[in-house]
C-alpha atoms as a PDB file:
ATOM      1  CA  MET A   1      -6.033   4.620  24.959  1.00  0.00           C
ATOM      2  CA  GLN A   2      -9.431   3.084  25.444  1.00  0.00           C
ATOM      3  CA  LEU A   3      -8.631  -0.397  24.125  1.00  0.00           C
ATOM      4  CA  GLN A   4      -9.036  -2.190  27.474  1.00  0.00           C
ATOM      5  CA  PRO A   5     -12.872  -2.163  27.619  1.00  0.00           C
ATOM      6  CA  LYS A   6     -13.068  -3.734  24.144  1.00  0.00           C
ATOM      7  CA  SER A   7     -10.713  -6.607  24.948  1.00  0.00           C
ATOM      8  CA  SER A   8     -13.189  -9.460  24.391  1.00  0.00           C
ATOM      9  CA  GLU A   9     -14.415  -7.913  21.132  1.00  0.00           C
ATOM     10  CA  ILE A  10     -10.820  -7.437  19.974  1.00  0.00           C
ATOM     11  CA  GLU A  11      -9.969 -11.027  20.828  1.00  0.00           C
ATOM     12  CA  ALA A  12     -13.001 -12.358  18.945  1.00  0.00           C
ATOM     13  CA  LEU A  13     -12.107 -10.292  15.880  1.00  0.00           C
ATOM     14  CA  LEU A  14      -8.469 -11.411  16.000  1.00  0.00           C
ATOM     15  CA  THR A  15      -9.588 -15.040  16.158  1.00  0.00           C
ATOM     16  CA  LYS A  16     -11.617 -14.517  12.974  1.00  0.00           C
ATOM     17  CA  VAL A  17      -8.754 -12.632  11.308  1.00  0.00           C
ATOM     18  CA  ALA A  18      -6.460 -15.574  12.074  1.00  0.00           C
ATOM     19  CA  LYS A  19      -8.903 -17.738  10.086  1.00  0.00           C
ATOM     20  CA  GLY A  20      -8.679 -15.393   7.084  1.00  0.00           C
ATOM     21  CA  ASP A  21     -11.852 -13.345   7.619  1.00  0.00           C
ATOM     22  CA  HIS A  22     -11.401 -10.042   5.764  1.00  0.00           C
ATOM     23  CA  ARG A  23     -14.554  -8.545   7.293  1.00  0.00           C
ATOM     24  CA  ALA A  24     -13.177  -9.239  10.757  1.00  0.00           C
ATOM     25  CA  LEU A  25     -10.011  -7.337   9.835  1.00  0.00           C
ATOM     26  CA  ARG A  26     -12.168  -4.389   8.769  1.00  0.00           C
ATOM     27  CA  GLY A  27     -14.150  -4.706  11.999  1.00  0.00           C
ATOM     28  CA  LEU A  28     -10.919  -4.731  13.996  1.00  0.00           C
ATOM     29  CA  TYR A  29      -9.782  -1.611  12.166  1.00  0.00           C
ATOM     30  CA  ASP A  30     -13.111   0.083  12.950  1.00  0.00           C
ATOM     31  CA  CYS A  31     -12.804  -0.988  16.591  1.00  0.00           C
ATOM     32  CA  VAL A  32      -9.213   0.028  17.332  1.00  0.00           C
ATOM     33  CA  GLY A  33      -7.827   1.850  14.301  1.00  0.00           C
ATOM     34  CA  ALA A  34      -8.275   5.331  15.751  1.00  0.00           C
ATOM     35  CA  ASP A  35      -6.648   4.336  19.045  1.00  0.00           C
ATOM     36  CA  LEU A  36      -3.680   2.715  17.308  1.00  0.00           C
ATOM     37  CA  TYR A  37      -3.336   5.709  15.002  1.00  0.00           C
ATOM     38  CA  GLY A  38      -3.148   7.870  18.135  1.00  0.00           C
ATOM     39  CA  VAL A  39      -0.323   5.703  19.481  1.00  0.00           C
ATOM     40  CA  ALA A  40       1.570   6.047  16.197  1.00  0.00           C
ATOM     41  CA  VAL A  41       1.042   9.812  15.973  1.00  0.00           C
ATOM     42  CA  SER A  42       2.217  10.307  19.552  1.00  0.00           C
ATOM     43  CA  LEU A  43       5.454   8.500  18.746  1.00  0.00           C
ATOM     44  CA  VAL A  44       6.323   9.793  15.272  1.00  0.00           C
ATOM     45  CA  GLU A  45       4.599  13.191  15.495  1.00  0.00           C
ATOM     46  CA  ASP A  46       3.683  13.031  11.804  1.00  0.00           C
ATOM     47  CA  ALA A  47       0.137  12.263  10.626  1.00  0.00           C
ATOM     48  CA  SER A  48       1.202  10.914   7.243  1.00  0.00           C
ATOM     49  CA  ALA A  49       3.854   8.637   8.727  1.00  0.00           C
ATOM     50  CA  ALA A  50       1.368   7.476  11.377  1.00  0.00           C
ATOM     51  CA  ALA A  51      -1.104   6.508   8.640  1.00  0.00           C
ATOM     52  CA  ASP A  52       1.630   4.487   6.907  1.00  0.00           C
ATOM     53  CA  ILE A  53       2.517   2.844  10.207  1.00  0.00           C
ATOM     54  CA  LEU A  54      -1.123   1.936  10.787  1.00  0.00           C
ATOM     55  CA  THR A  55      -1.244   0.303   7.347  1.00  0.00           C
ATOM     56  CA  ASP A  56       1.880  -1.694   8.214  1.00  0.00           C
ATOM     57  CA  VAL A  57       0.390  -2.684  11.567  1.00  0.00           C
ATOM     58  CA  PHE A  58      -2.793  -4.055  10.005  1.00  0.00           C
ATOM     59  CA  GLU A  59      -0.782  -5.918   7.373  1.00  0.00           C
ATOM     60  CA  ARG A  60       1.165  -7.526  10.199  1.00  0.00           C
ATOM     61  CA  VAL A  61      -2.053  -8.242  12.095  1.00  0.00           C
ATOM     62  CA  TRP A  62      -3.368 -10.036   9.011  1.00  0.00           C
ATOM     63  CA  GLN A  63      -0.213 -12.151   8.875  1.00  0.00           C
ATOM     64  CA  MET A  64       0.267 -12.696  12.604  1.00  0.00           C
ATOM     65  CA  ALA A  65      -3.209 -12.763  14.170  1.00  0.00           C
ATOM     66  CA  GLY A  66      -2.900 -16.463  14.935  1.00  0.00           C
ATOM     67  CA  MET A  67       0.233 -15.832  16.979  1.00  0.00           C
ATOM     68  CA  MET A  68      -1.416 -13.328  19.304  1.00  0.00           C
ATOM     69  CA  ARG A  69      -2.757 -15.943  21.707  1.00  0.00           C
ATOM     70  CA  ALA A  70       0.488 -17.917  21.722  1.00  0.00           C
ATOM     71  CA  ASN A  71       2.343 -15.204  23.599  1.00  0.00           C
ATOM     72  CA  GLY A  72      -0.245 -14.905  26.399  1.00  0.00           C
ATOM     73  CA  VAL A  73      -0.494 -11.113  26.139  1.00  0.00           C
ATOM     74  CA  PRO A  74      -3.966  -9.503  26.194  1.00  0.00           C
ATOM     75  CA  PRO A  75      -5.062  -8.538  22.675  1.00  0.00           C
ATOM     76  CA  HIS A  76      -5.102  -4.787  23.286  1.00  0.00           C
ATOM     77  CA  VAL A  77      -1.554  -4.929  24.673  1.00  0.00           C
ATOM     78  CA  TRP A  78      -0.441  -6.977  21.663  1.00  0.00           C
ATOM     79  CA  LEU A  79      -1.898  -4.409  19.247  1.00  0.00           C
ATOM     80  CA  ILE A  80      -0.401  -1.448  21.088  1.00  0.00           C
ATOM     81  CA  THR A  81       2.982  -3.161  21.244  1.00  0.00           C
ATOM     82  CA  LEU A  82       2.812  -4.009  17.556  1.00  0.00           C
ATOM     83  CA  THR A  83       2.012  -0.374  16.774  1.00  0.00           C
ATOM     84  CA  ARG A  84       4.750   0.916  19.050  1.00  0.00           C
ATOM     85  CA  ASP A  85       7.330  -1.460  17.575  1.00  0.00           C
ATOM     86  CA  THR A  86       6.367  -0.473  14.029  1.00  0.00           C
ATOM     87  CA  ALA A  87       6.603   3.230  14.925  1.00  0.00           C
ATOM     88  CA  VAL A  88       9.987   2.765  16.581  1.00  0.00           C
ATOM     89  CA  THR A  89      11.248   0.893  13.506  1.00  0.00           C
ATOM     90  CA  HIS A  90      10.043   3.839  11.417  1.00  0.00           C
ATOM     91  CA  LEU A  91      11.883   6.308  13.684  1.00  0.00           C
ATOM     92  CA  ARG A  92      15.099   4.278  13.519  1.00  0.00           C
ATOM     93  CA  GLN A  93      14.878   4.102   9.740  1.00  0.00           C
ATOM     94  CA  GLN A  94      14.302   7.860   9.563  1.00  0.00           C
ATOM     95  CA  ARG A  95      17.245   8.472  11.852  1.00  0.00           C
ATOM     96  CA  ARG A  96      19.487   6.368   9.617  1.00  0.00           C
ATOM     97  CA  ASN A  97      18.201   7.910   6.391  1.00  0.00           C
ATOM     98  CA  LYS A  98      17.531  11.520   7.297  1.00  0.00           C
ATOM     99  CA  GLY A  99      19.365  12.233  10.518  1.00  0.00           C
ATOM    100  CA  ILE A 100      16.416  12.892  12.821  1.00  0.00           C
ATOM    101  CA  PRO A 101      17.305  13.770  16.416  1.00  0.00           C
ATOM    102  CA  ALA A 102      18.988  11.184  18.576  1.00  0.00           C
ATOM    103  CA  ALA A 103      16.840   8.863  20.664  1.00  0.00           C
ATOM    104  CA  LEU A 104      17.396  10.893  23.827  1.00  0.00           C
ATOM    105  CA  ASP A 105      16.092  14.041  22.116  1.00  0.00           C
ATOM    106  CA  ILE A 106      12.941  12.203  21.044  1.00  0.00           C
ATOM    107  CA  THR A 107      12.432  10.900  24.581  1.00  0.00           C
ATOM    108  CA  GLU A 108      12.763  14.392  26.000  1.00  0.00           C
ATOM    109  CA  ARG A 109      10.190  15.730  23.504  1.00  0.00           C
ATOM    110  CA  LEU A 110       7.723  12.950  24.270  1.00  0.00           C
ATOM    111  CA  TYR A 111       8.081  13.483  27.992  1.00  0.00           C
ATOM    112  CA  ALA A 112       7.960  17.280  27.854  1.00  0.00           C
ATOM    113  CA  ALA A 113       6.349  18.969  30.833  1.00  0.00           C
ATOM    114  CA  ASP A 114       3.316  19.963  28.765  1.00  0.00           C
ATOM    115  CA  ALA A 115       2.577  16.311  27.842  1.00  0.00           C
ATOM    116  CA  SER A 116       0.447  15.973  30.976  1.00  0.00           C
ATOM    117  CA  LYS A 117      -1.844  18.715  29.615  1.00  0.00           C
ATOM    118  CA  LYS A 118      -2.838  16.499  26.675  1.00  0.00           C
ATOM    119  CA  GLY A 119      -5.167  14.406  28.861  1.00  0.00           C
ATOM    120  CA  ASP A 120      -3.538  11.084  29.705  1.00  0.00           C
ATOM    121  CA  SER A 121      -5.531   7.891  29.411  1.00  0.00           C
ATOM    122  CA  ALA A 122      -6.111   5.707  32.456  1.00  0.00           C
ATOM    123  CA  GLU A 123      -3.466   3.271  31.211  1.00  0.00           C
ATOM    124  CA  ALA A 124      -0.900   6.044  30.779  1.00  0.00           C
ATOM    125  CA  VAL A 125      -1.637   7.387  34.251  1.00  0.00           C
ATOM    126  CA  GLN A 126      -1.307   3.893  35.715  1.00  0.00           C
ATOM    127  CA  LEU A 127       1.973   3.332  33.871  1.00  0.00           C
ATOM    128  CA  GLN A 128       3.351   6.633  35.154  1.00  0.00           C
ATOM    129  CA  ALA A 129       2.368   5.640  38.704  1.00  0.00           C
ATOM    130  CA  CYS A 130       4.094   2.280  38.276  1.00  0.00           C
ATOM    131  CA  LEU A 131       7.215   3.942  36.881  1.00  0.00           C
ATOM    132  CA  LEU A 132       7.390   5.991  40.090  1.00  0.00           C
ATOM    133  CA  GLU A 133       7.743   2.709  42.018  1.00  0.00           C
ATOM    134  CA  LEU A 134      10.979   1.941  40.156  1.00  0.00           C
ATOM    135  CA  PRO A 135      14.296   3.452  41.176  1.00  0.00           C
ATOM    136  CA  PRO A 136      14.543   6.736  39.230  1.00  0.00           C
ATOM    137  CA  ASP A 137      17.442   5.605  37.043  1.00  0.00           C
ATOM    138  CA  ARG A 138      15.681   2.393  35.988  1.00  0.00           C
ATOM    139  CA  ALA A 139      12.419   4.260  35.337  1.00  0.00           C
ATOM    140  CA  SER A 140      14.314   6.599  33.051  1.00  0.00           C
ATOM    141  CA  TRP A 141      15.853   3.660  31.182  1.00  0.00           C
ATOM    142  CA  MET A 142      12.436   2.073  30.703  1.00  0.00           C
ATOM    143  CA  GLU A 143      10.988   5.321  29.358  1.00  0.00           C
ATOM    144  CA  ARG A 144      13.891   5.715  26.961  1.00  0.00           C
ATOM    145  CA  ALA A 145      13.682   2.130  25.739  1.00  0.00           C
ATOM    146  CA  TYR A 146       9.905   2.196  25.304  1.00  0.00           C
ATOM    147  CA  LYS A 147       9.253   5.687  24.026  1.00  0.00           C
ATOM    148  CA  SER A 148      12.208   6.146  21.715  1.00  0.00           C
ATOM    149  CA  GLY A 149      13.280   2.590  21.008  1.00  0.00           C
ATOM    150  CA  MET A 150      16.727   2.899  22.496  1.00  0.00           C
ATOM    151  CA  THR A 151      18.648  -0.345  22.080  1.00  0.00           C
ATOM    152  CA  TYR A 152      20.813  -2.044  24.700  1.00  0.00           C
ATOM    153  CA  ALA A 153      23.814  -0.348  23.072  1.00  0.00           C
ATOM    154  CA  ASP A 154      22.118   3.076  23.306  1.00  0.00           C
ATOM    155  CA  LEU A 155      21.212   2.496  26.946  1.00  0.00           C
ATOM    156  CA  ALA A 156      24.696   1.187  27.753  1.00  0.00           C
ATOM    157  CA  GLU A 157      26.155   4.398  26.365  1.00  0.00           C
ATOM    158  CA  VAL A 158      23.765   6.554  28.420  1.00  0.00           C
ATOM    159  CA  THR A 159      23.946   4.515  31.646  1.00  0.00           C
ATOM    160  CA  GLY A 160      27.540   3.342  31.644  1.00  0.00           C
ATOM    161  CA  LYS A 161      26.305  -0.181  32.409  1.00  0.00           C
ATOM    162  CA  GLN A 162      27.156  -3.078  30.150  1.00  0.00           C
ATOM    163  CA  GLY A 163      25.891  -6.492  29.058  1.00  0.00           C
ATOM    164  CA  ALA A 164      24.417  -8.748  31.700  1.00  0.00           C
ATOM    165  CA  GLU A 165      24.217  -6.029  34.350  1.00  0.00           C
ATOM    166  CA  LEU A 166      22.085  -3.789  32.120  1.00  0.00           C
ATOM    167  CA  ARG A 167      19.929  -6.653  30.860  1.00  0.00           C
ATOM    168  CA  ALA A 168      19.295  -7.860  34.420  1.00  0.00           C
ATOM    169  CA  ALA A 169      18.318  -4.376  35.599  1.00  0.00           C
ATOM    170  CA  LEU A 170      15.941  -3.927  32.654  1.00  0.00           C
ATOM    171  CA  ARG A 171      14.447  -7.395  33.190  1.00  0.00           C
ATOM    172  CA  ARG A 172      13.806  -6.625  36.882  1.00  0.00           C
ATOM    173  CA  SER A 173      12.166  -3.365  35.839  1.00  0.00           C
ATOM    174  CA  VAL A 174       9.913  -5.075  33.295  1.00  0.00           C
ATOM    175  CA  LEU A 175       8.833  -7.665  35.870  1.00  0.00           C
ATOM    176  CA  GLN A 176       8.168  -4.978  38.474  1.00  0.00           C
ATOM    177  CA  LEU A 177       6.124  -2.929  35.986  1.00  0.00           C
ATOM    178  CA  ARG A 178       4.160  -5.987  34.894  1.00  0.00           C
ATOM    179  CA  GLU A 179       3.335  -6.818  38.517  1.00  0.00           C
ATOM    180  CA  CYS A 180       2.323  -3.217  39.238  1.00  0.00           C
ATOM    181  CA  LEU A 181       0.146  -2.936  36.128  1.00  0.00           C
ATOM    182  CA  SER A 182      -1.664  -6.169  36.985  1.00  0.00           C
ATOM    183  CA  ARG A 183      -2.910  -4.831  40.351  1.00  0.00           C
END
């Protein structure tokens, strides 16, 4: 993903979108649409579904652009997270409706050995390096939660950990990753 270098442009466009500027929404789409589409395709592995997800993402951006600054997250991270969350919701809905593979199977596909041959972005490489700083079990949980949208219940089943213990371990992992990624 190459969203990082455009951060100030993205933020300016989102500010205009929050004020109801339709041209700014189109400009935002032109600026980051291809990158966000790539995120969606990598998660759902279906071009048509990814296009639908992108439409949903930009509808949500139109509705929520004013909230972006309230959460303190950089604009490119907010957009990627929004896209990821929308794609994961799509995958969960598909799983309920059509019986797609379980979350663990999706995670294993996304992290297949040949994934490194696809040419990782700088952010992906940095994230992988930061994941290596976590204990291996917690890194695996983070990958499963992020890439395939596993819920606490899914992770509890896989890890054997429950409630507060699992939440605390995941929270520590998120904080450690955030600190690593900010270096």
